[in-house]
């Protein structure tokens, strides 16, 4: 890819994406420019990725052909006001924030822009991200394919209708946090039964990775795969019964509902 990719904001999510893009060799470090507010972040990102990092948001906006707004939802209006007169005419603007709509981006720039709304996640850093994106009518099929290529460089990507975007944080944007909690709980159980902490984390994490891969690669329903592990009268069905008794499914659904309610609230605040 010959385009220059810019990131306004260089926090954990942006760094996960930058790391994934560079590890896939989609572009070279000289094709990425990012901005950050703290000198510590600037120094760390420059040293880690060998990219240009600056405190000047306008400098990033002036250079970028594809510009990621990797910033909190509540400062989009402020940052857009700062950069809207210096972005390239044909630049593709991509937000990664929850609740920021395509209409909000178009209205904030106050002109026809090529806008994409996305929701990536932090496993992008190891090439196993899951991103959902949608584009406005000014993004051509060729440009959308190019953006999909960028997102695919650090994981999987799904193009969805914008009306479904507020559901994405709960299922893939935030869900790595739920999974990390599950892995930690499994590891605690391993330690309780005499395994070392390192062994427990390794065993638990690999089991979760393998189970996810089984869902993706076999095409079988998760319930069917679960049943295949549970032998009649065995230990696994006893464990499954305890999880059901203690409301595992209900807890996950409630967590996802809370996440979606918050995302909808952010959307309401940011798009009013």
mmCIF file of C-alpha atoms in Angstrom:
data_model
loop_
_atom_site.group_PDB
_atom_site.id
_atom_site.type_symbol
_atom_site.label_atom_id
_atom_site.label_comp_id
_atom_site.label_asym_id
_atom_site.label_seq_id
_atom_site.Cartn_x
_atom_site.Cartn_y
_atom_site.Cartn_z
ATOM 1 C CA UNK A 1 0.000 0.000 0.000
ATOM 2 C CA UNK A 2 1.303 3.425 -0.957
ATOM 3 C CA UNK A 3 -1.025 5.523 1.185
ATOM 4 C CA UNK A 4 0.067 7.435 4.289
ATOM 5 C CA UNK A 5 -1.806 6.327 7.402
ATOM 6 C CA UNK A 6 -2.348 8.789 10.233
ATOM 7 C CA UNK A 7 -3.490 8.273 13.807
ATOM 8 C CA UNK A 8 -4.739 11.170 15.903
ATOM 9 C CA UNK A 9 -4.369 9.601 19.316
ATOM 10 C CA UNK A 10 -1.785 6.957 20.060
ATOM 11 C CA UNK A 11 -3.192 5.138 23.065
ATOM 12 C CA UNK A 12 -3.521 1.405 23.638
ATOM 13 C CA UNK A 13 -6.012 0.753 20.846
ATOM 14 C CA UNK A 14 -4.117 2.814 18.294
ATOM 15 C CA UNK A 15 -0.861 1.117 19.256
ATOM 16 C CA UNK A 16 -2.487 -2.295 18.909
ATOM 17 C CA UNK A 17 -3.581 -1.389 15.379
ATOM 18 C CA UNK A 18 -0.233 0.172 14.452
ATOM 19 C CA UNK A 19 1.585 -2.889 15.743
ATOM 20 C CA UNK A 20 -0.657 -5.205 13.739
ATOM 21 C CA UNK A 21 -0.315 -3.145 10.548
ATOM 22 C CA UNK A 22 3.467 -3.099 10.788
ATOM 23 C CA UNK A 23 3.783 -6.789 11.721
ATOM 24 C CA UNK A 24 1.777 -7.688 8.608
ATOM 25 C CA UNK A 25 4.062 -5.529 6.427
ATOM 26 C CA UNK A 26 1.047 -3.718 4.973
ATOM 27 C CA UNK A 27 3.088 -0.508 5.128
ATOM 28 C CA UNK A 28 6.541 0.465 6.361
ATOM 29 C CA UNK A 29 7.009 2.619 9.494
ATOM 30 C CA UNK A 30 7.704 5.710 7.365
ATOM 31 C CA UNK A 31 4.116 5.527 6.063
ATOM 32 C CA UNK A 32 2.583 5.942 9.522
ATOM 33 C CA UNK A 33 2.364 9.203 11.438
ATOM 34 C CA UNK A 34 0.644 9.578 14.811
ATOM 35 C CA UNK A 35 -0.057 12.264 17.369
ATOM 36 C CA UNK A 36 -0.147 12.031 21.146
ATOM 37 C CA UNK A 37 -0.467 14.578 23.902
ATOM 38 C CA UNK A 38 2.050 13.253 26.401
ATOM 39 C CA UNK A 39 5.781 13.268 25.762
ATOM 40 C CA UNK A 40 5.969 9.835 27.392
ATOM 41 C CA UNK A 41 3.563 8.346 24.830
ATOM 42 C CA UNK A 42 5.359 10.101 21.965
ATOM 43 C CA UNK A 43 8.732 8.737 23.057
ATOM 44 C CA UNK A 44 7.448 5.202 23.673
ATOM 45 C CA UNK A 45 5.553 4.954 20.369
ATOM 46 C CA UNK A 46 8.462 6.339 18.365
ATOM 47 C CA UNK A 47 10.893 3.902 19.988
ATOM 48 C CA UNK A 48 8.565 0.918 19.728
ATOM 49 C CA UNK A 49 7.371 1.343 16.137
ATOM 50 C CA UNK A 50 9.987 3.627 14.531
ATOM 51 C CA UNK A 51 7.160 5.843 13.221
ATOM 52 C CA UNK A 52 6.846 9.618 13.192
ATOM 53 C CA UNK A 53 5.053 10.770 16.355
ATOM 54 C CA UNK A 54 4.175 14.376 17.132
ATOM 55 C CA UNK A 55 2.088 16.472 19.498
ATOM 56 C CA UNK A 56 0.668 18.363 16.502
ATOM 57 C CA UNK A 57 -2.697 16.927 15.356
ATOM 58 C CA UNK A 58 -2.782 19.211 12.315
ATOM 59 C CA UNK A 59 0.539 17.821 11.095
ATOM 60 C CA UNK A 60 -0.930 14.321 11.102
ATOM 61 C CA UNK A 61 -4.144 15.460 9.385
ATOM 62 C CA UNK A 62 -2.207 17.258 6.635
ATOM 63 C CA UNK A 63 -0.229 14.137 5.726
ATOM 64 C CA UNK A 64 -2.738 11.317 6.060
ATOM 65 C CA UNK A 65 -4.528 9.651 3.164
ATOM 66 C CA UNK A 66 -6.267 7.389 5.679
ATOM 67 C CA UNK A 67 -6.830 9.157 8.996
ATOM 68 C CA UNK A 68 -7.834 7.263 12.142
ATOM 69 C CA UNK A 69 -9.470 9.289 14.901
ATOM 70 C CA UNK A 70 -8.234 7.113 17.767
ATOM 71 C CA UNK A 71 -9.622 9.404 20.460
ATOM 72 C CA UNK A 72 -12.325 9.383 23.119
ATOM 73 C CA UNK A 73 -15.888 10.018 21.908
ATOM 74 C CA UNK A 74 -16.290 13.243 23.882
ATOM 75 C CA UNK A 75 -13.370 15.058 22.219
ATOM 76 C CA UNK A 76 -14.221 14.289 18.590
ATOM 77 C CA UNK A 77 -15.891 17.661 18.031
ATOM 78 C CA UNK A 78 -12.903 19.519 19.478
ATOM 79 C CA UNK A 79 -10.325 17.596 17.433
ATOM 80 C CA UNK A 80 -12.337 17.793 14.208
ATOM 81 C CA UNK A 81 -12.638 21.559 14.614
ATOM 82 C CA UNK A 82 -8.859 21.691 14.951
ATOM 83 C CA UNK A 83 -8.091 19.653 11.810
ATOM 84 C CA UNK A 84 -11.042 20.026 9.440
ATOM 85 C CA UNK A 85 -9.485 22.760 7.310
ATOM 86 C CA UNK A 86 -6.195 20.941 6.719
ATOM 87 C CA UNK A 87 -7.209 17.375 5.857
ATOM 88 C CA UNK A 88 -6.706 16.233 2.278
ATOM 89 C CA UNK A 89 -9.743 16.560 0.030
ATOM 90 C CA UNK A 90 -9.830 12.812 -0.672
ATOM 91 C CA UNK A 91 -8.755 11.621 2.789
ATOM 92 C CA UNK A 92 -10.685 8.741 4.329
ATOM 93 C CA UNK A 93 -11.661 9.575 7.919
ATOM 94 C CA UNK A 94 -12.112 6.608 10.271
ATOM 95 C CA UNK A 95 -13.411 6.817 13.829
ATOM 96 C CA UNK A 96 -12.791 3.924 16.211
ATOM 97 C CA UNK A 97 -14.893 5.355 19.065
ATOM 98 C CA UNK A 98 -18.129 3.920 20.391
ATOM 99 C CA UNK A 99 -21.226 5.945 19.588
ATOM 100 C CA UNK A 100 -19.779 8.260 16.921
ATOM 101 C CA UNK A 101 -22.063 8.143 13.883
ATOM 102 C CA UNK A 102 -21.281 8.772 10.237
ATOM 103 C CA UNK A 103 -23.709 11.709 10.293
ATOM 104 C CA UNK A 104 -21.848 13.221 13.238
ATOM 105 C CA UNK A 105 -18.585 13.033 11.285
ATOM 106 C CA UNK A 106 -20.147 14.566 8.179
ATOM 107 C CA UNK A 107 -21.809 17.365 10.154
ATOM 108 C CA UNK A 108 -18.663 18.097 12.171
ATOM 109 C CA UNK A 109 -16.468 18.454 9.081
ATOM 110 C CA UNK A 110 -19.268 20.480 7.478
ATOM 111 C CA UNK A 111 -18.573 19.153 3.993
ATOM 112 C CA UNK A 112 -18.719 15.965 1.995
ATOM 113 C CA UNK A 113 -16.115 13.624 3.463
ATOM 114 C CA UNK A 114 -15.252 9.989 3.029
ATOM 115 C CA UNK A 115 -16.188 8.626 6.469
ATOM 116 C CA UNK A 116 -15.933 5.198 8.037
ATOM 117 C CA UNK A 117 -17.161 4.127 11.445
ATOM 118 C CA UNK A 118 -15.324 1.216 13.007
ATOM 119 C CA UNK A 119 -14.995 -0.799 16.185
ATOM 120 C CA UNK A 120 -11.736 -2.775 16.438
ATOM 121 C CA UNK A 121 -10.373 -4.537 19.532
ATOM 122 C CA UNK A 122 -7.018 -4.903 21.261
ATOM 123 C CA UNK A 123 -6.118 -8.426 20.003
ATOM 124 C CA UNK A 124 -5.260 -6.517 16.813
ATOM 125 C CA UNK A 125 -1.781 -6.237 18.343
ATOM 126 C CA UNK A 126 -1.192 -9.970 17.811
ATOM 127 C CA UNK A 127 -2.947 -10.149 14.451
ATOM 128 C CA UNK A 128 -6.166 -11.585 15.878
ATOM 129 C CA UNK A 129 -8.340 -8.494 16.026
ATOM 130 C CA UNK A 130 -12.054 -8.451 15.246
ATOM 131 C CA UNK A 131 -13.296 -5.239 13.664
ATOM 132 C CA UNK A 132 -16.693 -4.118 12.405
ATOM 133 C CA UNK A 133 -16.932 -1.238 9.940
ATOM 134 C CA UNK A 134 -19.474 0.717 7.927
ATOM 135 C CA UNK A 135 -18.923 3.490 5.381
ATOM 136 C CA UNK A 136 -20.837 6.480 4.098
ATOM 137 C CA UNK A 137 -21.879 6.921 0.471
ATOM 138 C CA UNK A 138 -18.803 8.957 -0.479
ATOM 139 C CA UNK A 139 -16.428 6.023 0.085
ATOM 140 C CA UNK A 140 -15.986 4.148 -3.191
ATOM 141 C CA UNK A 141 -15.945 0.353 -3.435
ATOM 142 C CA UNK A 142 -12.234 0.500 -4.199
ATOM 143 C CA UNK A 143 -11.543 2.704 -1.173
ATOM 144 C CA UNK A 144 -13.626 0.462 1.086
ATOM 145 C CA UNK A 145 -11.646 -2.533 -0.164
ATOM 146 C CA UNK A 146 -8.440 -0.686 0.696
ATOM 147 C CA UNK A 147 -9.678 0.061 4.214
ATOM 148 C CA UNK A 148 -10.763 -3.561 4.637
ATOM 149 C CA UNK A 149 -7.238 -4.547 3.617
ATOM 150 C CA UNK A 150 -5.815 -2.344 6.390
ATOM 151 C CA UNK A 151 -8.136 -3.814 9.013
ATOM 152 C CA UNK A 152 -7.490 -7.332 7.728
ATOM 153 C CA UNK A 153 -3.788 -6.801 8.332
ATOM 154 C CA UNK A 154 -4.392 -7.139 12.061
ATOM 155 C CA UNK A 155 -7.310 -9.572 12.181
ATOM 156 C CA UNK A 156 -10.778 -10.208 10.805
ATOM 157 C CA UNK A 157 -13.219 -7.547 9.615
ATOM 158 C CA UNK A 158 -16.965 -7.499 9.025
ATOM 159 C CA UNK A 159 -18.809 -4.827 7.044
ATOM 160 C CA UNK A 160 -22.185 -4.237 8.686
ATOM 161 C CA UNK A 161 -25.101 -1.802 8.558
ATOM 162 C CA UNK A 162 -24.571 1.276 10.672
ATOM 163 C CA UNK A 163 -27.780 0.653 12.631
ATOM 164 C CA UNK A 164 -26.055 -2.408 14.148
ATOM 165 C CA UNK A 165 -22.838 -0.640 15.166
ATOM 166 C CA UNK A 166 -23.944 0.121 18.734
ATOM 167 C CA UNK A 167 -24.200 -3.637 19.352
ATOM 168 C CA UNK A 168 -20.565 -4.244 18.392
ATOM 169 C CA UNK A 169 -18.736 -3.028 21.541
ATOM 170 C CA UNK A 170 -20.547 -5.588 23.705
ATOM 171 C CA UNK A 171 -19.800 -8.598 21.497
ATOM 172 C CA UNK A 172 -16.314 -7.922 20.138
ATOM 173 C CA UNK A 173 -15.015 -4.493 21.165
ATOM 174 C CA UNK A 174 -15.201 -4.984 24.927
ATOM 175 C CA UNK A 175 -15.483 -8.765 25.123
ATOM 176 C CA UNK A 176 -11.722 -9.440 25.321
ATOM 177 C CA UNK A 177 -11.962 -7.995 28.841
ATOM 178 C CA UNK A 178 -14.623 -10.576 29.738
ATOM 179 C CA UNK A 179 -12.458 -13.353 28.299
ATOM 180 C CA UNK A 180 -9.391 -12.187 30.236
ATOM 181 C CA UNK A 181 -11.475 -12.383 33.404
ATOM 182 C CA UNK A 182 -12.523 -15.931 32.464
ATOM 183 C CA UNK A 183 -8.902 -16.948 31.803
ATOM 184 C CA UNK A 184 -7.863 -15.420 35.128
ATOM 185 C CA UNK A 185 -10.618 -17.357 36.916
ATOM 186 C CA UNK A 186 -9.545 -20.609 35.231
ATOM 187 C CA UNK A 187 -5.959 -19.942 36.266
ATOM 188 C CA UNK A 188 -7.018 -19.285 39.854
ATOM 189 C CA UNK A 189 -8.729 -22.668 39.820
ATOM 190 C CA UNK A 190 -5.552 -24.276 38.537
ATOM 191 C CA UNK A 191 -3.481 -22.655 41.287
ATOM 192 C CA UNK A 192 -6.031 -23.793 43.863
ATOM 193 C CA UNK A 193 -5.473 -27.357 42.665
ATOM 194 C CA UNK A 194 -1.675 -27.145 42.876
ATOM 195 C CA UNK A 195 -0.527 -25.903 39.483
ATOM 196 C CA UNK A 196 1.907 -23.007 39.263
ATOM 197 C CA UNK A 197 0.583 -19.596 38.245
ATOM 198 C CA UNK A 198 2.513 -19.620 34.952
ATOM 199 C CA UNK A 199 1.346 -23.126 34.088
ATOM 200 C CA UNK A 200 -2.234 -22.201 34.905
ATOM 201 C CA UNK A 201 -2.264 -19.112 32.687
ATOM 202 C CA UNK A 202 -0.668 -21.026 29.824
ATOM 203 C CA UNK A 203 -3.085 -23.946 30.076
ATOM 204 C CA UNK A 204 -6.149 -21.725 30.434
ATOM 205 C CA UNK A 205 -5.220 -19.309 27.631
ATOM 206 C CA UNK A 206 -4.399 -22.088 25.164
ATOM 207 C CA UNK A 207 -7.641 -23.901 25.995
ATOM 208 C CA UNK A 208 -9.644 -20.730 25.281
ATOM 209 C CA UNK A 209 -7.700 -20.115 22.060
ATOM 210 C CA UNK A 210 -8.270 -23.702 20.924
ATOM 211 C CA UNK A 211 -11.972 -23.607 21.756
ATOM 212 C CA UNK A 212 -12.434 -20.376 19.779
ATOM 213 C CA UNK A 213 -10.579 -21.867 16.832
ATOM 214 C CA UNK A 214 -12.848 -24.919 16.927
ATOM 215 C CA UNK A 215 -15.910 -22.662 16.601
ATOM 216 C CA UNK A 216 -14.386 -20.722 13.704
ATOM 217 C CA UNK A 217 -12.926 -23.643 11.765
ATOM 218 C CA UNK A 218 -15.397 -26.506 12.254
ATOM 219 C CA UNK A 219 -18.540 -24.493 11.630
ATOM 220 C CA UNK A 220 -20.262 -26.418 14.400
ATOM 221 C CA UNK A 221 -22.666 -24.765 16.837
ATOM 222 C CA UNK A 222 -20.944 -23.917 20.154
ATOM 223 C CA UNK A 223 -23.574 -25.996 21.949
ATOM 224 C CA UNK A 224 -22.687 -29.027 19.834
ATOM 225 C CA UNK A 225 -18.984 -28.584 20.577
ATOM 226 C CA UNK A 226 -19.798 -28.268 24.282
ATOM 227 C CA UNK A 227 -21.808 -31.489 24.153
ATOM 228 C CA UNK A 228 -18.866 -33.312 22.559
ATOM 229 C CA UNK A 229 -16.724 -32.541 25.618
ATOM 230 C CA UNK A 230 -19.375 -33.680 28.110
ATOM 231 C CA UNK A 231 -19.339 -37.453 28.525
ATOM 232 C CA UNK A 232 -22.318 -38.978 30.387
ATOM 233 C CA UNK A 233 -21.754 -38.933 34.131
ATOM 234 C CA UNK A 234 -18.361 -37.283 33.633
ATOM 235 C CA UNK A 235 -16.519 -34.426 35.281
ATOM 236 C CA UNK A 236 -17.173 -31.851 32.550
ATOM 237 C CA UNK A 237 -20.964 -32.050 32.794
ATOM 238 C CA UNK A 238 -20.656 -31.529 36.550
ATOM 239 C CA UNK A 239 -18.684 -28.347 35.880
ATOM 240 C CA UNK A 240 -21.174 -27.205 33.243
ATOM 241 C CA UNK A 241 -24.053 -27.773 35.657
ATOM 242 C CA UNK A 242 -22.328 -25.540 38.239
ATOM 243 C CA UNK A 243 -21.792 -22.800 35.665
ATOM 244 C CA UNK A 244 -25.477 -22.965 34.746
ATOM 245 C CA UNK A 245 -26.494 -22.963 38.408
ATOM 246 C CA UNK A 246 -24.384 -19.868 39.049
ATOM 247 C CA UNK A 247 -25.747 -17.996 36.051
ATOM 248 C CA UNK A 248 -22.822 -17.827 33.643
ATOM 249 C CA UNK A 249 -25.007 -17.153 30.604
ATOM 250 C CA UNK A 250 -27.187 -14.654 32.457
ATOM 251 C CA UNK A 251 -24.125 -12.799 33.746
ATOM 252 C CA UNK A 252 -22.645 -12.524 30.237
ATOM 253 C CA UNK A 253 -25.931 -11.337 28.745
ATOM 254 C CA UNK A 254 -26.346 -8.775 31.539
ATOM 255 C CA UNK A 255 -22.795 -7.513 31.000
ATOM 256 C CA UNK A 256 -23.418 -7.145 27.271
ATOM 257 C CA UNK A 257 -26.672 -5.319 27.909
ATOM 258 C CA UNK A 258 -24.912 -2.858 30.239
ATOM 259 C CA UNK A 259 -22.221 -2.288 27.628
ATOM 260 C CA UNK A 260 -24.808 -1.620 24.924
ATOM 261 C CA UNK A 261 -26.802 0.741 27.147
ATOM 262 C CA UNK A 262 -23.626 2.737 27.781
ATOM 263 C CA UNK A 263 -22.764 2.774 24.067
ATOM 264 C CA UNK A 264 -26.270 4.026 23.223
ATOM 265 C CA UNK A 265 -25.934 6.733 25.879
ATOM 266 C CA UNK A 266 -22.601 7.844 24.416
ATOM 267 C CA UNK A 267 -24.159 7.926 20.965
ATOM 268 C CA UNK A 268 -27.022 10.076 22.246
ATOM 269 C CA UNK A 269 -24.629 12.534 23.927
ATOM 270 C CA UNK A 270 -22.244 12.771 20.994
ATOM 271 C CA UNK A 271 -24.817 12.990 18.226
ATOM 272 C CA UNK A 272 -27.302 15.455 19.751
#
